[in-house]
mmCIF file of C-alpha atoms in Angstrom:
data_model
loop_
_atom_site.group_PDB
_atom_site.id
_atom_site.type_symbol
_atom_site.label_atom_id
_atom_site.label_comp_id
_atom_site.label_asym_id
_atom_site.label_seq_id
_atom_site.Cartn_x
_atom_site.Cartn_y
_atom_site.Cartn_z
ATOM 1 C CA VAL A 1 0.000 0.000 0.000
ATOM 2 C CA PHE A 2 2.800 2.418 0.907
ATOM 3 C CA VAL A 3 4.718 1.613 -2.278
ATOM 4 C CA ALA A 4 1.557 2.208 -4.323
ATOM 5 C CA LEU A 5 1.083 5.546 -2.531
ATOM 6 C CA ILE A 6 4.583 6.728 -3.413
ATOM 7 C CA LEU A 7 4.417 5.503 -7.023
ATOM 8 C CA PHE A 8 1.060 7.113 -7.800
ATOM 9 C CA LEU A 9 1.863 10.325 -5.934
ATOM 10 C CA THR A 10 5.130 10.696 -7.838
ATOM 11 C CA GLY A 11 3.492 9.692 -11.106
ATOM 12 C CA PHE A 12 0.673 12.226 -10.734
ATOM 13 C CA MET A 13 3.042 15.080 -9.808
ATOM 14 C CA THR A 14 5.459 14.424 -12.669
ATOM 15 C CA GLY A 15 2.703 13.823 -15.214
ATOM 16 C CA VAL A 16 3.986 10.324 -16.000
ATOM 17 C CA ILE A 17 0.642 8.879 -14.868
ATOM 18 C CA PRO A 18 -2.539 10.666 -16.055
ATOM 19 C CA LYS A 19 -4.690 11.976 -13.202
ATOM 20 C CA ASN A 20 -7.725 10.065 -14.506
ATOM 21 C CA VAL A 21 -5.861 6.752 -14.876
ATOM 22 C CA ILE A 22 -8.378 4.807 -12.749
ATOM 23 C CA ASN A 23 -11.265 6.105 -14.837
ATOM 24 C CA LEU A 24 -9.386 5.303 -18.059
ATOM 25 C CA ALA A 25 -8.867 1.756 -16.794
ATOM 26 C CA GLY A 26 -12.618 1.369 -16.356
ATOM 27 C CA LEU A 27 -12.303 0.733 -12.620
ATOM 28 C CA THR A 28 -14.356 3.646 -11.261
ATOM 29 C CA GLU A 29 -17.826 2.113 -11.604
ATOM 30 C CA PHE A 30 -16.504 -1.370 -10.862
ATOM 31 C CA GLY A 31 -15.032 -0.010 -7.649
ATOM 32 C CA ARG A 32 -18.337 1.482 -6.546
ATOM 33 C CA LEU A 33 -19.973 -1.929 -6.912
ATOM 34 C CA SER A 34 -17.175 -3.778 -5.116
ATOM 35 C CA ALA A 35 -17.444 -1.963 -1.759
ATOM 36 C CA ALA A 36 -20.716 -3.563 -0.617
ATOM 37 C CA LEU A 37 -19.545 -6.966 -1.866
ATOM 38 C CA ILE A 38 -16.321 -6.767 0.144
ATOM 39 C CA ILE A 39 -18.117 -5.597 3.296
ATOM 40 C CA PHE A 40 -20.635 -8.442 3.062
ATOM 41 C CA HIS A 41 -17.682 -10.823 2.623
ATOM 42 C CA MET A 42 -16.088 -9.373 5.770
ATOM 43 C CA GLY A 43 -19.366 -9.875 7.619
ATOM 44 C CA THR A 44 -19.378 -13.605 6.859
ATOM 45 C CA MET A 45 -15.976 -13.812 8.560
ATOM 46 C CA ILE A 46 -17.379 -12.534 11.872
ATOM 47 C CA ASN A 47 -17.835 -15.326 14.404
ATOM 48 C CA LEU A 48 -20.559 -14.071 16.762
ATOM 49 C CA SER A 49 -20.049 -16.978 19.172
ATOM 50 C CA GLN A 50 -16.350 -16.188 19.431
ATOM 51 C CA LEU A 51 -17.113 -12.500 19.958
ATOM 52 C CA ARG A 52 -19.291 -13.400 22.938
ATOM 53 C CA GLN A 53 -16.546 -15.582 24.392
ATOM 54 C CA GLU A 54 -13.925 -12.867 23.873
ATOM 55 C CA TRP A 55 -16.097 -9.976 25.041
ATOM 56 C CA ARG A 56 -13.153 -8.387 26.859
ATOM 57 C CA THR A 57 -11.313 -8.039 23.550
ATOM 58 C CA VAL A 58 -14.414 -6.504 21.961
ATOM 59 C CA VAL A 59 -14.831 -3.997 24.804
ATOM 60 C CA THR A 60 -11.132 -3.091 24.712
ATOM 61 C CA THR A 61 -11.336 -2.519 20.965
ATOM 62 C CA ILE A 62 -14.388 -0.264 21.296
ATOM 63 C CA LEU A 63 -12.705 1.736 24.071
ATOM 64 C CA SER A 64 -9.564 2.096 21.954
ATOM 65 C CA MET A 65 -11.626 3.431 19.041
ATOM 66 C CA ILE A 66 -13.325 5.950 21.351
ATOM 67 C CA VAL A 67 -9.974 7.094 22.754
ATOM 68 C CA ALA A 68 -8.528 7.502 19.249
ATOM 69 C CA GLY A 69 -11.581 9.490 18.168
ATOM 70 C CA VAL A 70 -11.440 11.783 21.217
ATOM 71 C CA ALA A 71 -7.686 12.322 20.771
ATOM 72 C CA ILE A 72 -8.098 13.383 17.127
ATOM 73 C CA PHE A 73 -11.101 15.560 18.008
ATOM 74 C CA ALA A 74 -8.959 17.301 20.655
ATOM 75 C CA VAL A 75 -6.427 18.451 18.032
ATOM 76 C CA THR A 76 -9.080 19.837 15.663
ATOM 77 C CA PRO A 77 -7.752 23.419 16.119
ATOM 78 C CA LEU A 78 -4.385 22.203 14.782
ATOM 79 C CA ILE A 79 -5.593 20.148 11.810
ATOM 80 C CA GLY A 80 -8.994 21.557 10.851
ATOM 81 C CA ARG A 81 -12.532 20.161 10.997
ATOM 82 C CA GLU A 82 -12.510 18.402 7.616
ATOM 83 C CA ASN A 83 -9.236 16.607 8.348
ATOM 84 C CA MET A 84 -10.534 15.590 11.785
ATOM 85 C CA LEU A 85 -13.726 14.070 10.349
ATOM 86 C CA VAL A 86 -11.787 12.057 7.762
ATOM 87 C CA SER A 87 -9.050 10.930 10.148
ATOM 88 C CA ILE A 88 -11.165 9.336 12.893
ATOM 89 C CA PRO A 89 -12.738 6.531 10.771
ATOM 90 C CA VAL A 90 -9.524 5.885 8.812
ATOM 91 C CA ILE A 91 -7.397 5.529 11.958
ATOM 92 C CA ASN A 92 -9.984 3.186 13.474
ATOM 93 C CA GLY A 93 -10.627 1.187 10.313
ATOM 94 C CA GLY A 94 -9.095 -0.040 7.086
ATOM 95 C CA ILE A 95 -9.684 0.036 3.349
ATOM 96 C CA VAL A 96 -13.491 0.234 3.601
ATOM 97 C CA SER A 97 -13.602 3.176 6.017
ATOM 98 C CA THR A 98 -10.890 4.883 3.961
ATOM 99 C CA LYS A 99 -12.989 4.576 0.807
ATOM 100 C CA LEU A 100 -16.098 5.906 2.547
ATOM 101 C CA MET A 101 -14.283 8.955 3.891
ATOM 102 C CA VAL A 102 -12.268 9.632 0.716
ATOM 103 C CA ASP A 103 -15.473 9.525 -1.358
ATOM 104 C CA ALA A 104 -17.265 11.810 1.087
ATOM 105 C CA ALA A 105 -14.390 14.314 1.151
ATOM 106 C CA MET A 106 -14.113 14.388 -2.648
ATOM 107 C CA ALA A 107 -17.884 14.822 -2.971
ATOM 108 C CA LYS A 108 -17.661 17.867 -0.661
ATOM 109 C CA SER A 109 -14.664 19.258 -2.634
ATOM 110 C CA PHE A 110 -12.101 18.789 0.148
ATOM 111 C CA PRO A 111 -9.144 17.392 -1.865
ATOM 112 C CA ILE A 112 -6.614 17.758 0.975
ATOM 113 C CA ALA A 113 -8.830 15.857 3.397
ATOM 114 C CA ALA A 114 -9.390 13.131 0.778
ATOM 115 C CA ALA A 115 -5.642 12.776 0.183
ATOM 116 C CA LEU A 116 -5.066 12.723 3.944
ATOM 117 C CA GLY A 117 -7.330 9.675 4.235
ATOM 118 C CA MET A 118 -5.251 7.793 1.689
ATOM 119 C CA ILE A 119 -1.968 8.805 3.332
ATOM 120 C CA LEU A 120 -3.118 7.830 6.837
ATOM 121 C CA TYR A 121 -4.267 4.453 5.531
ATOM 122 C CA ALA A 122 -0.914 3.831 3.829
ATOM 123 C CA VAL A 123 1.272 4.948 6.740
ATOM 124 C CA GLN A 124 -0.619 3.786 9.852
ATOM 125 C CA LYS A 125 0.896 0.273 9.777
ATOM 126 C CA PHE A 126 4.356 1.780 10.295
ATOM 127 C CA VAL A 127 3.148 3.778 13.288
ATOM 128 C CA GLY A 128 1.094 1.038 14.939
ATOM 129 C CA SER A 129 3.275 -2.015 14.371
ATOM 130 C CA LEU A 130 6.110 -1.047 16.751
ATOM 131 C CA PRO A 131 4.040 -0.407 19.918
ATOM 132 C CA ALA A 132 1.742 -3.338 19.099
ATOM 133 C CA SER A 133 4.757 -5.649 18.828
ATOM 134 C CA LEU A 134 6.418 -4.289 21.972
ATOM 135 C CA PHE A 135 3.328 -4.639 24.170
ATOM 136 C CA GLY A 136 2.408 -7.962 22.563
ATOM 137 C CA LEU A 137 5.849 -9.390 23.388
ATOM 138 C CA LYS A 138 5.655 -7.968 26.904
ATOM 139 C CA GLU A 139 2.309 -9.713 27.495
ATOM 140 C CA ALA A 140 3.622 -12.949 25.960
ATOM 141 C CA GLU A 141 6.650 -12.925 28.277
ATOM 142 C CA GLU A 142 4.390 -12.500 31.332
ATOM 143 C CA ILE A 143 2.117 -15.354 30.223
ATOM 144 C CA LEU A 144 5.120 -17.605 29.553
ATOM 145 C CA LYS A 145 6.596 -16.793 32.965
ATOM 146 C CA GLU A 146 3.290 -17.610 34.659
ATOM 147 C CA HIS A 147 2.949 -20.811 32.641
ATOM 148 C CA ARG A 148 6.399 -22.034 33.637
ATOM 149 C CA ALA A 149 5.775 -21.208 37.308
ATOM 150 C CA ASN A 150 2.504 -23.147 37.404
ATOM 151 C CA LYS A 151 3.419 -25.921 34.980
ATOM 152 C CA GLU A 152 3.736 -28.686 37.548
ATOM 153 C CA ALA A 153 0.636 -27.612 39.467
ATOM 154 C CA ARG A 154 -1.410 -27.564 36.266
ATOM 155 C CA LYS A 155 -0.235 -31.083 35.401
ATOM 156 C CA LEU A 156 -1.495 -32.420 38.731
ATOM 157 C CA GLU A 157 -4.848 -30.643 38.395
ATOM 158 C CA THR A 158 -5.579 -31.942 34.904
ATOM 159 C CA LYS A 159 -4.071 -35.418 35.237
ATOM 160 C CA ASP A 160 -7.339 -37.317 35.687
ATOM 161 C CA GLU A 161 -9.565 -35.037 33.595
ATOM 162 C CA VAL A 162 -11.258 -36.498 30.528
ATOM 163 C CA VAL A 163 -12.283 -33.999 27.879
ATOM 164 C CA VAL A 164 -15.384 -34.984 25.935
ATOM 165 C CA GLU A 165 -16.091 -32.940 22.836
ATOM 166 C CA GLU A 166 -19.709 -32.589 21.834
ATOM 167 C CA PRO A 167 -20.407 -33.310 18.175
ATOM 168 C CA LYS A 168 -20.830 -30.105 16.209
ATOM 169 C CA ALA A 169 -24.027 -29.807 14.194
ATOM 170 C CA GLU A 170 -23.454 -29.471 10.468
ATOM 171 C CA VAL A 171 -24.790 -26.157 9.165
ATOM 172 C CA PHE A 172 -26.594 -25.643 5.842
ATOM 173 C CA SER A 173 -23.568 -24.271 3.956
ATOM 174 C CA GLU A 174 -21.442 -27.233 5.056
ATOM 175 C CA LYS A 175 -24.104 -29.829 4.321
ATOM 176 C CA TYR A 176 -24.648 -28.545 0.792
ATOM 177 C CA SER A 177 -21.159 -27.177 0.167
ATOM 178 C CA ARG A 178 -20.988 -28.750 -3.303
ATOM 179 C CA TYR A 179 -23.726 -26.389 -4.471
ATOM 180 C CA PHE A 180 -21.823 -23.267 -3.378
ATOM 181 C CA THR A 181 -19.822 -22.868 -6.578
ATOM 182 C CA ASP A 182 -17.814 -19.768 -7.534
ATOM 183 C CA PHE A 183 -20.770 -18.227 -9.357
ATOM 184 C CA THR A 184 -23.238 -19.099 -6.591
ATOM 185 C CA CYS A 185 -21.061 -17.427 -3.954
ATOM 186 C CA ILE A 186 -20.641 -14.289 -6.060
ATOM 187 C CA ALA A 187 -24.400 -14.217 -6.782
ATOM 188 C CA ILE A 188 -25.231 -14.460 -3.058
ATOM 189 C CA ALA A 189 -22.793 -11.655 -2.238
ATOM 190 C CA ALA A 190 -24.200 -9.536 -5.078
ATOM 191 C CA PHE A 191 -27.773 -10.044 -3.871
ATOM 192 C CA PHE A 192 -26.997 -8.936 -0.322
ATOM 193 C CA ALA A 193 -24.849 -6.077 -1.638
ATOM 194 C CA TRP A 194 -27.910 -4.887 -3.579
ATOM 195 C CA MET A 195 -30.094 -5.308 -0.473
ATOM 196 C CA SER A 196 -27.581 -3.286 1.550
ATOM 197 C CA SER A 197 -27.560 -0.483 -1.021
ATOM 198 C CA TYR A 198 -31.360 -0.419 -1.048
ATOM 199 C CA PHE A 199 -31.671 -0.251 2.738
ATOM 200 C CA GLY A 200 -28.910 2.355 2.785
ATOM 201 C CA LYS A 201 -31.096 4.592 0.619
ATOM 202 C CA VAL A 202 -34.418 4.101 2.430
ATOM 203 C CA THR A 203 -32.998 4.272 5.977
ATOM 204 C CA PRO A 204 -30.576 6.669 7.700
ATOM 205 C CA ILE A 205 -28.122 3.772 8.227
ATOM 206 C CA ASN A 206 -25.209 3.594 5.770
ATOM 207 C CA TYR A 207 -25.159 0.683 3.332
ATOM 208 C CA SER A 208 -21.844 -0.523 4.774
ATOM 209 C CA ILE A 209 -23.481 -1.242 8.158
ATOM 210 C CA TRP A 210 -26.279 -3.189 6.462
ATOM 211 C CA ALA A 211 -23.792 -5.196 4.397
ATOM 212 C CA LEU A 212 -21.749 -6.091 7.481
ATOM 213 C CA LEU A 213 -24.898 -7.032 9.407
ATOM 214 C CA PHE A 214 -26.267 -9.207 6.584
ATOM 215 C CA GLY A 215 -22.905 -10.937 6.235
ATOM 216 C CA ALA A 216 -22.620 -11.612 9.970
ATOM 217 C CA LEU A 217 -26.147 -13.045 10.201
ATOM 218 C CA VAL A 218 -25.852 -15.189 7.065
ATOM 219 C CA GLY A 219 -22.516 -16.531 8.293
ATOM 220 C CA TYR A 220 -23.780 -17.129 11.837
ATOM 221 C CA TRP A 221 -26.832 -19.059 10.649
ATOM 222 C CA GLY A 222 -24.696 -21.046 8.220
ATOM 223 C CA LEU A 223 -26.779 -20.039 5.198
ATOM 224 C CA ALA A 224 -23.607 -19.189 3.253
ATOM 225 C CA PRO A 225 -19.952 -20.159 3.711
ATOM 226 C CA ALA A 226 -17.576 -17.984 5.693
ATOM 227 C CA LYS A 227 -15.200 -15.869 3.597
ATOM 228 C CA ILE A 228 -17.710 -16.221 0.798
ATOM 229 C CA LEU A 229 -15.760 -14.252 -1.831
ATOM 230 C CA GLU A 230 -12.623 -16.282 -1.164
ATOM 231 C CA LYS A 231 -14.654 -19.406 -1.884
ATOM 232 C CA GLY A 232 -15.957 -17.596 -4.963
ATOM 233 C CA LYS A 233 -12.365 -16.755 -5.985
ATOM 234 C CA ALA A 234 -13.214 -13.065 -6.272
ATOM 235 C CA SER A 235 -11.949 -11.409 -3.078
ATOM 236 C CA GLY A 236 -8.511 -10.564 -4.478
ATOM 237 C CA LEU A 237 -9.847 -8.855 -7.592
ATOM 238 C CA LEU A 238 -12.536 -6.922 -5.720
ATOM 239 C CA SER A 239 -10.076 -5.808 -3.019
ATOM 240 C CA MET A 240 -7.702 -4.507 -5.698
ATOM 241 C CA VAL A 241 -10.514 -2.614 -7.418
ATOM 242 C CA LEU A 242 -11.683 -1.163 -4.100
ATOM 243 C CA PHE A 243 -8.149 0.048 -3.397
ATOM 244 C CA ALA A 244 -7.945 1.548 -6.890
ATOM 245 C CA THR A 245 -10.966 3.759 -6.236
ATOM 246 C CA ILE A 246 -9.179 5.718 -3.477
ATOM 247 C CA ILE A 247 -6.082 6.408 -5.596
ATOM 248 C CA PRO A 248 -7.616 9.413 -7.462
ATOM 249 C CA SER A 249 -7.610 11.280 -4.130
ATOM 250 C CA LEU A 250 -3.853 11.766 -4.659
ATOM 251 C CA ALA A 251 -4.247 13.290 -8.125
ATOM 252 C CA GLN A 252 -5.016 16.807 -6.830
ATOM 253 C CA VAL A 253 -2.085 16.996 -4.385
ATOM 254 C CA THR A 254 0.619 19.523 -5.243
ATOM 255 C CA LEU A 255 4.208 19.596 -4.022
ATOM 256 C CA GLY A 256 3.432 22.523 -1.730
ATOM 257 C CA GLN A 257 0.567 20.628 -0.081
ATOM 258 C CA LEU A 258 2.761 17.673 0.876
ATOM 259 C CA ALA A 259 4.203 19.600 3.817
ATOM 260 C CA GLU A 260 0.693 20.346 5.104
ATOM 261 C CA LEU A 261 -0.336 16.701 4.722
ATOM 262 C CA GLY A 262 2.821 15.573 6.507
ATOM 263 C CA TYR A 263 2.162 17.993 9.370
ATOM 264 C CA VAL A 264 -1.475 16.902 9.771
ATOM 265 C CA SER A 265 -0.503 13.208 9.652
ATOM 266 C CA LEU A 266 2.151 13.736 12.320
ATOM 267 C CA VAL A 267 -0.305 15.549 14.612
ATOM 268 C CA VAL A 268 -2.959 12.834 14.140
ATOM 269 C CA PHE A 269 -0.621 9.923 14.844
ATOM 270 C CA THR A 270 0.986 11.673 17.831
ATOM 271 C CA ALA A 271 -2.389 12.482 19.378
ATOM 272 C CA VAL A 272 -3.697 8.931 18.918
ATOM 273 C CA MET A 273 -0.586 7.231 20.297
ATOM 274 C CA LEU A 274 -0.430 9.540 23.312
ATOM 275 C CA GLY A 275 -4.149 9.060 23.998
ATOM 276 C CA LEU A 276 -3.929 5.261 23.783
ATOM 277 C CA PHE A 277 -0.769 5.103 25.889
ATOM 278 C CA LEU A 278 -2.176 7.342 28.636
ATOM 279 C CA CYS A 279 -5.537 5.534 28.782
#
């Protein structure tokens, strides 16, 4: 993602790559269709039973998102309202939230805010990976130390235990898996993507929320296979197209605006990391 950012940014500024390259490639409309499909696919990957079991992780994640949002909101005087509104979902999300915010910013004629969304998405892995690794290793070392200290005691406690696994009921998608061909999987995803778009228009809830909800419910009830677009051999193509649709946000960036974007990005990342660390 970062390499793509640099290549397209350089290409647009030097004129080597035309600013409407995505449109010329015929990916603009395709990209608009792919978003709901990808989100529904992500929904089928959600394991509601596991979420209930790991509720502490869910709560911690929600709290972290709130802290990040509050931290960015606090630096609004330094970065501006438009940049703040774009940054919060991108920092807390991924490619889908980036597309939603980039599209919204471009529709409102805020090219700097749109480009900021793309830059934050491309750079955030560098910022987050180091502290995530450090604290992850720290936690792992504590767990390993505790495990070694209680190893013998745990052996005695579990010596005579017999674990009996209950047979797992076969769900619909597993029972009739041979009928879920590539085309069937894509058709199912397309149908629910259309349903999501429809409900997104007739209700105040964004289509992305509907798509995620439909995917989670269909996956939970076993009506369709998990990771449905992977089974349909289409997730890679659709993900690439979805990524392509946020690239035009870089086309309007000038050399003089890079310093402003760098400053805003630095303020956003600093605020988020400080907020998370303190909380």
